[in-house]
mmCIF file of C-alpha atoms in Angstrom:
data_model
loop_
_atom_site.group_PDB
_atom_site.id
_atom_site.type_symbol
_atom_site.label_atom_id
_atom_site.label_comp_id
_atom_site.label_asym_id
_atom_site.label_seq_id
_atom_site.Cartn_x
_atom_site.Cartn_y
_atom_site.Cartn_z
ATOM 1 C CA UNK C 1 -13.727 29.949 2.104
ATOM 2 C CA UNK C 2 -13.411 26.486 3.166
ATOM 3 C CA UNK C 3 -15.114 23.608 3.027
ATOM 4 C CA UNK C 4 -16.651 22.600 6.783
ATOM 5 C CA UNK C 5 -14.691 18.862 5.834
ATOM 6 C CA UNK C 6 -11.922 21.142 4.750
ATOM 7 C CA UNK C 7 -10.948 23.257 7.613
ATOM 8 C CA UNK C 8 -11.630 20.329 9.853
ATOM 9 C CA UNK C 9 -8.334 18.959 8.701
ATOM 10 C CA UNK C 10 -5.198 18.848 10.729
ATOM 11 C CA UNK C 11 -2.312 20.708 8.356
ATOM 12 C CA UNK C 12 -0.496 18.178 6.161
ATOM 13 C CA UNK C 13 2.960 17.763 7.268
ATOM 14 C CA UNK C 14 4.800 16.646 4.084
ATOM 15 C CA UNK C 15 7.597 13.818 4.075
ATOM 16 C CA UNK C 16 10.876 15.463 2.273
ATOM 17 C CA UNK C 17 13.422 13.815 0.405
ATOM 18 C CA UNK C 18 15.924 11.522 1.868
ATOM 19 C CA UNK C 19 18.357 13.454 0.587
ATOM 20 C CA UNK C 20 16.969 16.723 1.944
ATOM 21 C CA UNK C 21 16.787 15.570 5.323
ATOM 22 C CA UNK C 22 20.184 13.630 5.530
ATOM 23 C CA UNK C 23 21.642 17.555 4.871
ATOM 24 C CA UNK C 24 19.373 18.947 7.719
ATOM 25 C CA UNK C 25 20.738 16.532 10.200
ATOM 26 C CA UNK C 26 24.620 16.657 8.791
ATOM 27 C CA UNK C 27 24.796 13.164 7.838
ATOM 28 C CA UNK C 28 26.460 12.113 4.434
ATOM 29 C CA UNK C 29 23.317 9.795 3.644
ATOM 30 C CA UNK C 30 20.004 8.667 5.343
ATOM 31 C CA UNK C 31 18.225 5.809 3.418
ATOM 32 C CA UNK C 32 14.799 5.226 4.111
ATOM 33 C CA UNK C 33 13.157 2.162 5.177
ATOM 34 C CA UNK C 34 9.572 4.212 5.974
ATOM 35 C CA UNK C 35 7.979 4.637 2.810
ATOM 36 C CA UNK C 36 7.623 0.103 1.907
ATOM 37 C CA UNK C 37 9.717 1.169 -1.207
ATOM 38 C CA UNK C 38 10.980 -1.801 -3.052
ATOM 39 C CA UNK C 39 15.535 -2.334 -2.137
ATOM 40 C CA UNK C 40 15.763 -3.928 -5.320
ATOM 41 C CA UNK C 41 15.264 -2.176 -7.332
ATOM 42 C CA UNK C 42 13.494 -1.536 -11.403
ATOM 43 C CA UNK C 43 13.068 -3.633 -13.982
ATOM 44 C CA UNK C 44 16.141 -3.038 -17.109
ATOM 45 C CA UNK C 45 13.057 -3.812 -18.646
ATOM 46 C CA UNK C 46 12.089 -0.331 -18.127
ATOM 47 C CA UNK C 47 14.787 1.277 -18.558
ATOM 48 C CA UNK C 48 14.892 -0.359 -22.421
ATOM 49 C CA UNK C 49 11.376 0.603 -23.087
ATOM 50 C CA UNK C 50 11.489 3.946 -22.178
ATOM 51 C CA UNK C 51 14.807 5.187 -23.899
ATOM 52 C CA UNK C 52 12.226 3.851 -27.129
ATOM 53 C CA UNK C 53 9.666 5.589 -25.570
ATOM 54 C CA UNK C 54 9.682 8.836 -28.267
ATOM 55 C CA UNK C 55 10.454 11.671 -27.431
ATOM 56 C CA UNK C 56 7.910 13.630 -29.376
ATOM 57 C CA UNK C 57 5.453 11.647 -27.879
ATOM 58 C CA UNK C 58 5.787 14.806 -24.898
ATOM 59 C CA UNK C 59 3.141 17.351 -26.768
ATOM 60 C CA UNK C 60 0.121 14.811 -26.544
ATOM 61 C CA UNK C 61 -1.900 14.069 -24.306
ATOM 62 C CA UNK C 62 -1.637 10.312 -23.107
ATOM 63 C CA UNK C 63 -3.933 7.021 -24.062
ATOM 64 C CA UNK C 64 -6.426 8.351 -21.521
ATOM 65 C CA UNK C 65 -7.749 4.379 -21.726
ATOM 66 C CA UNK C 66 -4.109 2.909 -21.098
ATOM 67 C CA UNK C 67 -5.666 0.278 -23.904
ATOM 68 C CA UNK C 68 -1.976 -1.640 -24.421
ATOM 69 C CA UNK C 69 -1.109 -2.163 -19.907
ATOM 70 C CA UNK C 70 -5.268 -2.565 -19.828
ATOM 71 C CA UNK C 71 -5.447 -5.379 -21.992
ATOM 72 C CA UNK C 72 -1.848 -7.676 -20.588
ATOM 73 C CA UNK C 73 -3.844 -6.809 -16.917
ATOM 74 C CA UNK C 74 -6.996 -7.871 -17.802
ATOM 75 C CA UNK C 75 -4.595 -11.123 -19.910
ATOM 76 C CA UNK C 76 -2.383 -12.330 -16.662
ATOM 77 C CA UNK C 77 -5.833 -11.408 -14.382
ATOM 78 C CA UNK C 78 -8.254 -13.726 -16.552
ATOM 79 C CA UNK C 79 -10.856 -10.317 -15.856
ATOM 80 C CA UNK C 80 -12.985 -7.939 -17.910
ATOM 81 C CA UNK C 81 -11.174 -5.783 -19.187
ATOM 82 C CA UNK C 82 -14.010 -3.188 -19.193
ATOM 83 C CA UNK C 83 -13.792 -4.051 -15.193
ATOM 84 C CA UNK C 84 -9.847 -2.440 -14.824
ATOM 85 C CA UNK C 85 -10.200 0.930 -13.358
ATOM 86 C CA UNK C 86 -6.660 2.883 -13.429
ATOM 87 C CA UNK C 87 -4.607 4.993 -11.102
ATOM 88 C CA UNK C 88 -2.164 8.452 -10.569
ATOM 89 C CA UNK C 89 -1.563 5.448 -7.438
ATOM 90 C CA UNK C 90 -3.353 3.935 -5.154
ATOM 91 C CA UNK C 91 -3.720 7.525 -3.089
ATOM 92 C CA UNK C 92 -6.366 8.895 -6.091
ATOM 93 C CA UNK C 93 -8.016 5.967 -6.321
ATOM 94 C CA UNK C 94 -8.856 5.944 -2.219
ATOM 95 C CA UNK C 95 -9.956 9.157 -3.230
ATOM 96 C CA UNK C 96 -11.629 9.040 -5.711
ATOM 97 C CA UNK C 97 -13.868 6.758 -4.924
ATOM 98 C CA UNK C 98 -15.058 8.395 -1.785
ATOM 99 C CA UNK C 99 -15.563 11.505 -3.946
ATOM 100 C CA UNK C 100 -17.921 8.755 -5.843
ATOM 101 C CA UNK C 101 -19.525 6.408 -3.276
ATOM 102 C CA UNK C 102 -19.053 9.563 -0.113
ATOM 103 C CA UNK C 103 -21.002 11.910 0.438
ATOM 104 C CA UNK C 104 -21.539 14.646 4.344
ATOM 105 C CA UNK C 105 -23.063 12.666 6.961
ATOM 106 C CA UNK C 106 -22.287 9.265 5.241
ATOM 107 C CA UNK C 107 -19.829 7.142 6.840
ATOM 108 C CA UNK C 108 -16.771 4.119 5.984
ATOM 109 C CA UNK C 109 -15.480 1.202 8.415
ATOM 110 C CA UNK C 110 -12.132 -0.205 8.293
ATOM 111 C CA UNK C 111 -9.572 -1.698 10.512
ATOM 112 C CA UNK C 112 -7.824 -0.827 12.741
ATOM 113 C CA UNK C 113 -4.931 0.232 12.371
ATOM 114 C CA UNK C 114 -4.286 0.294 9.018
ATOM 115 C CA UNK C 115 -3.544 3.118 6.199
ATOM 116 C CA UNK C 116 -4.669 5.988 7.119
ATOM 117 C CA UNK C 117 -5.313 7.335 3.684
ATOM 118 C CA UNK C 118 -9.249 6.062 3.722
ATOM 119 C CA UNK C 119 -9.975 8.458 6.400
ATOM 120 C CA UNK C 120 -8.267 11.426 5.150
ATOM 121 C CA UNK C 121 -10.795 11.560 1.229
ATOM 122 C CA UNK C 122 -13.277 10.191 3.351
ATOM 123 C CA UNK C 123 -13.067 12.515 6.058
ATOM 124 C CA UNK C 124 -12.763 15.705 3.256
ATOM 125 C CA UNK C 125 -15.979 13.903 1.166
ATOM 126 C CA UNK C 126 -17.359 15.747 4.518
ATOM 127 C CA UNK C 127 -17.843 11.363 6.111
ATOM 128 C CA UNK C 128 -17.567 9.500 9.269
ATOM 129 C CA UNK C 129 -15.042 6.468 9.556
ATOM 130 C CA UNK C 130 -15.409 4.007 12.716
ATOM 131 C CA UNK C 131 -11.803 3.443 13.468
ATOM 132 C CA UNK C 132 -11.082 0.846 16.422
ATOM 133 C CA UNK C 133 -12.530 -2.223 15.399
ATOM 134 C CA UNK C 134 -11.252 -4.794 15.133
ATOM 135 C CA UNK C 135 -11.771 -7.347 13.238
ATOM 136 C CA UNK C 136 -14.871 -8.445 10.539
ATOM 137 C CA UNK C 137 -17.283 -9.657 13.011
ATOM 138 C CA UNK C 138 -16.962 -6.053 14.443
ATOM 139 C CA UNK C 139 -17.225 -4.136 11.482
ATOM 140 C CA UNK C 140 -20.251 -5.853 10.330
ATOM 141 C CA UNK C 141 -21.675 -4.898 13.922
ATOM 142 C CA UNK C 142 -20.963 -1.838 12.522
ATOM 143 C CA UNK C 143 -22.580 -1.351 9.410
ATOM 144 C CA UNK C 144 -25.582 0.742 9.905
ATOM 145 C CA UNK C 145 -27.476 2.642 6.595
ATOM 146 C CA UNK C 146 -25.200 4.859 6.698
ATOM 147 C CA UNK C 147 -22.535 2.927 5.959
ATOM 148 C CA UNK C 148 -21.287 2.956 1.817
ATOM 149 C CA UNK C 149 -17.926 1.412 2.343
ATOM 150 C CA UNK C 150 -15.209 -0.130 3.793
ATOM 151 C CA UNK C 151 -11.931 -0.772 3.440
ATOM 152 C CA UNK C 152 -10.059 -3.891 4.168
ATOM 153 C CA UNK C 153 -6.498 -3.083 3.591
ATOM 154 C CA UNK C 154 -5.258 -6.826 2.725
ATOM 155 C CA UNK C 155 -2.091 -7.819 3.805
ATOM 156 C CA UNK C 156 -2.418 -4.322 6.161
ATOM 157 C CA UNK C 157 -0.142 -1.722 5.839
ATOM 158 C CA UNK C 158 0.998 -1.198 8.912
ATOM 159 C CA UNK C 159 1.059 -4.440 10.340
ATOM 160 C CA UNK C 160 1.381 -6.892 7.511
ATOM 161 C CA UNK C 161 -1.089 -8.876 8.595
ATOM 162 C CA UNK C 162 -2.712 -11.321 5.951
ATOM 163 C CA UNK C 163 -7.063 -12.384 5.853
ATOM 164 C CA UNK C 164 -7.398 -14.898 3.772
ATOM 165 C CA UNK C 165 -10.194 -14.866 1.567
ATOM 166 C CA UNK C 166 -12.419 -17.394 2.784
ATOM 167 C CA UNK C 167 -12.693 -14.876 5.548
ATOM 168 C CA UNK C 168 -13.736 -12.387 3.798
ATOM 169 C CA UNK C 169 -16.256 -13.903 1.703
ATOM 170 C CA UNK C 170 -18.126 -14.989 4.827
ATOM 171 C CA UNK C 171 -17.424 -11.186 5.711
ATOM 172 C CA UNK C 172 -18.697 -10.493 1.207
ATOM 173 C CA UNK C 173 -22.090 -12.351 2.748
ATOM 174 C CA UNK C 174 -22.547 -9.893 5.296
ATOM 175 C CA UNK C 175 -22.256 -6.725 3.245
ATOM 176 C CA UNK C 176 -25.314 -4.948 2.072
ATOM 177 C CA UNK C 177 -25.653 -5.522 -1.806
ATOM 178 C CA UNK C 178 -25.622 -1.380 -1.745
ATOM 179 C CA UNK C 179 -22.107 -1.107 0.698
ATOM 180 C CA UNK C 180 -19.445 -0.608 -1.372
ATOM 181 C CA UNK C 181 -16.511 -3.197 -0.302
ATOM 182 C CA UNK C 182 -13.024 -1.712 -1.034
ATOM 183 C CA UNK C 183 -10.124 -4.305 -1.213
ATOM 184 C CA UNK C 184 -6.601 -2.774 -0.866
ATOM 185 C CA UNK C 185 -4.206 -5.219 -1.866
ATOM 186 C CA UNK C 186 -1.519 -2.961 -2.381
ATOM 187 C CA UNK C 187 0.924 -6.236 -1.178
ATOM 188 C CA UNK C 188 -0.482 -9.574 -2.977
ATOM 189 C CA UNK C 189 2.802 -9.584 -4.665
ATOM 190 C CA UNK C 190 4.423 -10.644 -0.692
ATOM 191 C CA UNK C 191 2.689 -13.159 -0.034
ATOM 192 C CA UNK C 192 3.349 -16.808 0.945
ATOM 193 C CA UNK C 193 2.350 -20.218 1.108
ATOM 194 C CA UNK C 194 -1.364 -19.755 0.763
ATOM 195 C CA UNK C 195 -2.192 -21.145 -3.519
ATOM 196 C CA UNK C 196 -4.727 -18.027 -4.824
ATOM 197 C CA UNK C 197 -4.178 -15.119 -1.919
ATOM 198 C CA UNK C 198 -6.273 -11.932 -3.976
ATOM 199 C CA UNK C 199 -9.811 -11.501 -3.520
ATOM 200 C CA UNK C 200 -9.809 -11.513 -7.147
ATOM 201 C CA UNK C 201 -11.894 -14.745 -7.332
ATOM 202 C CA UNK C 202 -14.838 -12.718 -5.426
ATOM 203 C CA UNK C 203 -15.408 -10.251 -8.622
ATOM 204 C CA UNK C 204 -17.454 -12.750 -10.671
ATOM 205 C CA UNK C 205 -19.675 -13.497 -7.312
ATOM 206 C CA UNK C 206 -20.783 -10.064 -5.423
ATOM 207 C CA UNK C 207 -20.957 -6.478 -7.866
ATOM 208 C CA UNK C 208 -20.485 -4.303 -4.332
ATOM 209 C CA UNK C 209 -16.517 -5.319 -4.343
ATOM 210 C CA UNK C 210 -13.916 -3.675 -5.149
ATOM 211 C CA UNK C 211 -9.759 -4.558 -5.625
ATOM 212 C CA UNK C 212 -7.460 -2.210 -5.856
ATOM 213 C CA UNK C 213 -3.295 -3.505 -7.277
ATOM 214 C CA UNK C 214 -0.417 -1.009 -7.064
ATOM 215 C CA UNK C 215 2.842 -1.145 -9.345
ATOM 216 C CA UNK C 216 4.632 1.077 -6.914
ATOM 217 C CA UNK C 217 5.576 -1.927 -4.447
ATOM 218 C CA UNK C 218 7.398 -5.276 -6.151
ATOM 219 C CA UNK C 219 7.279 -3.797 -9.905
ATOM 220 C CA UNK C 220 9.816 -0.681 -8.295
ATOM 221 C CA UNK C 221 7.724 2.183 -10.021
ATOM 222 C CA UNK C 222 6.303 4.777 -6.446
ATOM 223 C CA UNK C 223 7.821 7.568 -8.797
ATOM 224 C CA UNK C 224 5.155 6.729 -12.026
ATOM 225 C CA UNK C 225 2.654 6.146 -9.654
ATOM 226 C CA UNK C 226 0.719 3.572 -11.128
ATOM 227 C CA UNK C 227 -2.181 1.704 -9.379
ATOM 228 C CA UNK C 228 -5.226 0.260 -10.407
ATOM 229 C CA UNK C 229 -8.757 -1.224 -9.954
ATOM 230 C CA UNK C 230 -10.610 -4.268 -11.294
ATOM 231 C CA UNK C 231 -13.617 -2.553 -10.361
ATOM 232 C CA UNK C 232 -18.193 -3.829 -10.677
ATOM 233 C CA UNK C 233 -19.297 -3.489 -14.464
ATOM 234 C CA UNK C 234 -22.602 -2.172 -12.311
ATOM 235 C CA UNK C 235 -20.846 1.567 -11.037
ATOM 236 C CA UNK C 236 -17.280 2.091 -13.299
ATOM 237 C CA UNK C 237 -18.635 3.811 -15.705
ATOM 238 C CA UNK C 238 -20.015 7.036 -12.526
ATOM 239 C CA UNK C 239 -16.063 6.143 -11.316
ATOM 240 C CA UNK C 240 -15.175 6.755 -15.015
ATOM 241 C CA UNK C 241 -16.953 10.162 -14.716
ATOM 242 C CA UNK C 242 -15.894 11.048 -11.750
ATOM 243 C CA UNK C 243 -11.810 9.768 -12.814
ATOM 244 C CA UNK C 244 -9.512 13.237 -13.904
ATOM 245 C CA UNK C 245 -9.118 12.756 -17.603
ATOM 246 C CA UNK C 246 -5.864 11.654 -18.617
ATOM 247 C CA UNK C 247 -4.645 10.847 -15.283
ATOM 248 C CA UNK C 248 -1.864 8.578 -16.189
ATOM 249 C CA UNK C 249 0.924 10.046 -18.169
ATOM 250 C CA UNK C 250 2.458 7.634 -21.517
ATOM 251 C CA UNK C 251 5.599 8.016 -20.031
ATOM 252 C CA UNK C 252 4.307 5.797 -16.926
ATOM 253 C CA UNK C 253 2.271 4.345 -18.780
ATOM 254 C CA UNK C 254 5.047 2.573 -21.028
ATOM 255 C CA UNK C 255 7.263 1.282 -17.252
ATOM 256 C CA UNK C 256 4.482 -0.200 -16.065
ATOM 257 C CA UNK C 257 3.830 -2.761 -19.078
ATOM 258 C CA UNK C 258 7.720 -2.619 -18.990
ATOM 259 C CA UNK C 259 7.695 -4.039 -16.021
ATOM 260 C CA UNK C 260 4.723 -5.768 -15.956
ATOM 261 C CA UNK C 261 5.941 -8.543 -19.056
ATOM 262 C CA UNK C 262 9.714 -9.108 -17.424
ATOM 263 C CA UNK C 263 8.145 -11.652 -13.817
ATOM 264 C CA UNK C 264 11.468 -12.987 -13.912
ATOM 265 C CA UNK C 265 12.596 -10.059 -12.489
ATOM 266 C CA UNK C 266 10.143 -9.418 -10.715
ATOM 267 C CA UNK C 267 10.434 -12.999 -9.094
ATOM 268 C CA UNK C 268 14.119 -12.452 -7.929
ATOM 269 C CA UNK C 269 12.851 -9.248 -6.526
ATOM 270 C CA UNK C 270 10.574 -11.713 -4.749
ATOM 271 C CA UNK C 271 12.013 -14.318 -3.933
ATOM 272 C CA UNK C 272 14.580 -11.124 -1.676
ATOM 273 C CA UNK C 273 12.018 -10.036 -0.342
ATOM 274 C CA UNK C 274 10.942 -13.548 1.239
ATOM 275 C CA UNK C 275 14.740 -13.657 2.493
ATOM 276 C CA UNK C 276 14.484 -11.053 4.073
ATOM 277 C CA UNK C 277 11.383 -11.526 6.088
ATOM 278 C CA UNK C 278 12.682 -14.976 6.962
ATOM 279 C CA UNK C 279 15.695 -13.696 9.048
ATOM 280 C CA UNK C 280 14.088 -10.879 9.935
ATOM 281 C CA UNK C 281 11.524 -13.735 11.730
ATOM 282 C CA UNK C 282 13.655 -15.340 12.613
ATOM 283 C CA UNK C 283 16.226 -12.236 14.243
ATOM 284 C CA UNK C 284 13.310 -11.291 16.442
ATOM 285 C CA UNK C 285 12.121 -14.579 17.640
ATOM 286 C CA UNK C 286 16.409 -15.313 18.314
ATOM 287 C CA UNK C 287 15.698 -12.034 20.632
ATOM 288 C CA UNK C 288 12.045 -12.192 22.064
ATOM 289 C CA UNK C 289 10.709 -9.251 20.160
ATOM 290 C CA UNK C 290 7.072 -9.023 20.310
ATOM 291 C CA UNK C 291 5.946 -8.453 15.665
ATOM 292 C CA UNK C 292 3.436 -9.823 13.585
ATOM 293 C CA UNK C 293 3.904 -12.506 11.485
ATOM 294 C CA UNK C 294 4.098 -10.287 7.790
ATOM 295 C CA UNK C 295 2.615 -10.835 4.766
ATOM 296 C CA UNK C 296 4.720 -7.862 3.199
ATOM 297 C CA UNK C 297 8.505 -6.421 2.369
ATOM 298 C CA UNK C 298 8.507 -5.132 6.382
ATOM 299 C CA UNK C 299 7.958 -5.951 9.956
ATOM 300 C CA UNK C 300 5.365 -3.802 12.943
ATOM 301 C CA UNK C 301 7.448 -4.770 15.878
ATOM 302 C CA UNK C 302 7.081 -3.004 19.533
ATOM 303 C CA UNK C 303 10.073 -1.883 21.705
ATOM 304 C CA UNK C 304 9.473 0.313 24.620
ATOM 305 C CA UNK C 305 9.910 3.610 23.451
ATOM 306 C CA UNK C 306 8.776 3.622 19.598
ATOM 307 C CA UNK C 307 10.780 7.603 19.352
ATOM 308 C CA UNK C 308 13.431 6.843 20.623
ATOM 309 C CA UNK C 309 14.523 4.290 18.478
ATOM 310 C CA UNK C 310 13.800 6.223 15.411
ATOM 311 C CA UNK C 311 15.696 9.062 16.241
ATOM 312 C CA UNK C 312 18.697 6.188 17.740
ATOM 313 C CA UNK C 313 18.325 5.150 13.583
ATOM 314 C CA UNK C 314 18.574 8.284 11.754
ATOM 315 C CA UNK C 315 21.661 9.298 13.874
ATOM 316 C CA UNK C 316 22.451 5.953 11.677
ATOM 317 C CA UNK C 317 21.579 6.133 8.543
ATOM 318 C CA UNK C 318 18.337 5.136 8.568
ATOM 319 C CA UNK C 319 15.095 6.569 9.090
ATOM 320 C CA UNK C 320 11.103 4.234 9.512
ATOM 321 C CA UNK C 321 8.181 4.805 10.295
ATOM 322 C CA UNK C 322 8.285 5.462 14.452
ATOM 323 C CA UNK C 323 4.799 7.074 15.146
ATOM 324 C CA UNK C 324 2.126 5.335 12.427
ATOM 325 C CA UNK C 325 1.239 2.757 15.794
ATOM 326 C CA UNK C 326 2.088 3.320 19.196
ATOM 327 C CA UNK C 327 4.882 1.603 21.295
ATOM 328 C CA UNK C 328 5.934 0.435 17.529
ATOM 329 C CA UNK C 329 8.179 0.804 14.835
ATOM 330 C CA UNK C 330 7.389 0.175 11.098
ATOM 331 C CA UNK C 331 10.429 -1.084 8.664
ATOM 332 C CA UNK C 332 10.669 -1.572 5.342
ATOM 333 C CA UNK C 333 13.358 -3.793 4.353
ATOM 334 C CA UNK C 334 15.992 -3.139 2.619
ATOM 335 C CA UNK C 335 18.755 -4.859 1.398
ATOM 336 C CA UNK C 336 21.275 -7.824 2.590
ATOM 337 C CA UNK C 337 23.786 -5.600 3.871
ATOM 338 C CA UNK C 338 21.309 -3.085 4.626
ATOM 339 C CA UNK C 339 19.469 -5.116 6.643
ATOM 340 C CA UNK C 340 22.813 -7.019 8.214
ATOM 341 C CA UNK C 341 23.635 -3.262 10.207
ATOM 342 C CA UNK C 342 20.662 -2.578 10.709
ATOM 343 C CA UNK C 343 19.745 -5.810 13.266
ATOM 344 C CA UNK C 344 23.350 -5.069 14.503
ATOM 345 C CA UNK C 345 21.959 -0.846 14.730
ATOM 346 C CA UNK C 346 19.594 -2.813 17.184
ATOM 347 C CA UNK C 347 20.614 -5.121 19.245
ATOM 348 C CA UNK C 348 22.887 -2.343 20.502
ATOM 349 C CA UNK C 349 20.389 0.329 21.117
ATOM 350 C CA UNK C 350 18.146 -2.232 23.143
ATOM 351 C CA UNK C 351 22.022 -3.682 24.796
ATOM 352 C CA UNK C 352 22.529 0.926 25.653
ATOM 353 C CA UNK C 353 18.529 1.006 26.314
ATOM 354 C CA UNK C 354 18.310 -1.868 28.386
ATOM 355 C CA UNK C 355 21.815 -1.620 30.861
ATOM 356 C CA UNK C 356 21.139 -0.388 33.820
ATOM 357 C CA UNK C 357 23.880 2.352 35.543
ATOM 358 C CA UNK C 358 25.861 1.624 38.418
#
């Protein structure tokens, strides 16, 4: 009954809610620092907008074009509104890209480590993904006649590292025009000290470049599931054909528009998270803990036994990613109080872990 590509997939194991995990572990509370969520919260303007959202609208299908949101996004980003494609978070966008461009026997390329959803959705489409590639030179060297899509997460998840746009521009010149390059900018809002860090500046130069954005991170709307892409003019009509109609609810469109317009709040969020990043970087340096220089709202750092640390932190009420990269922990930034407690817990674990019994 199953498609061959689907039958080969490992069984999906969903991430439970912190509340259910805490109850199962006999804990009063669990704080999730494993999803790169916004610890500051959502703009108060969103609450006001939703309070004014007419409940009677719930009986109607939402605006399929998300026109008010589309207009606002296009104006600020200085892009053609007709090149904007909205999705239910970026996971739907990734699936949409694979459904539109990949067939059985095709290939996608991605560096490693990176966001695993690219490879999963390519596999569902029946394509293979070349993994283990290190950098842009390695990606370019592996382009073949079967290559249809190349994934670049920038800044990258889970390393948090950032690729300069000049390097992406040089890479694009080496990519055949019939290969789509997807730049996932889910974390672009957290890049600091880089003028014009987005690949949007390259969209008019390359008609095989697609740039993805999300409202889940800086804007604190992960639960509302709103993402979008700036798509080359020559392919957006075909992607619209494949996109599910009415995929963004009216209430989500309303929330996203309110959050997008409250730039004062988003700047407050960004500043708090940049401060947290500086504090964590200083902590890792002072304690000689190997880590990646992050341009996101999380950090990836090395410990001898990630699973043991993950279990220790869970016992003390915190969830982190301890299995994305062997030997490493990916940890989101929390509130200032949570981060301070996490640093103390990490020191306690490392001290205990390195003590030699008499």
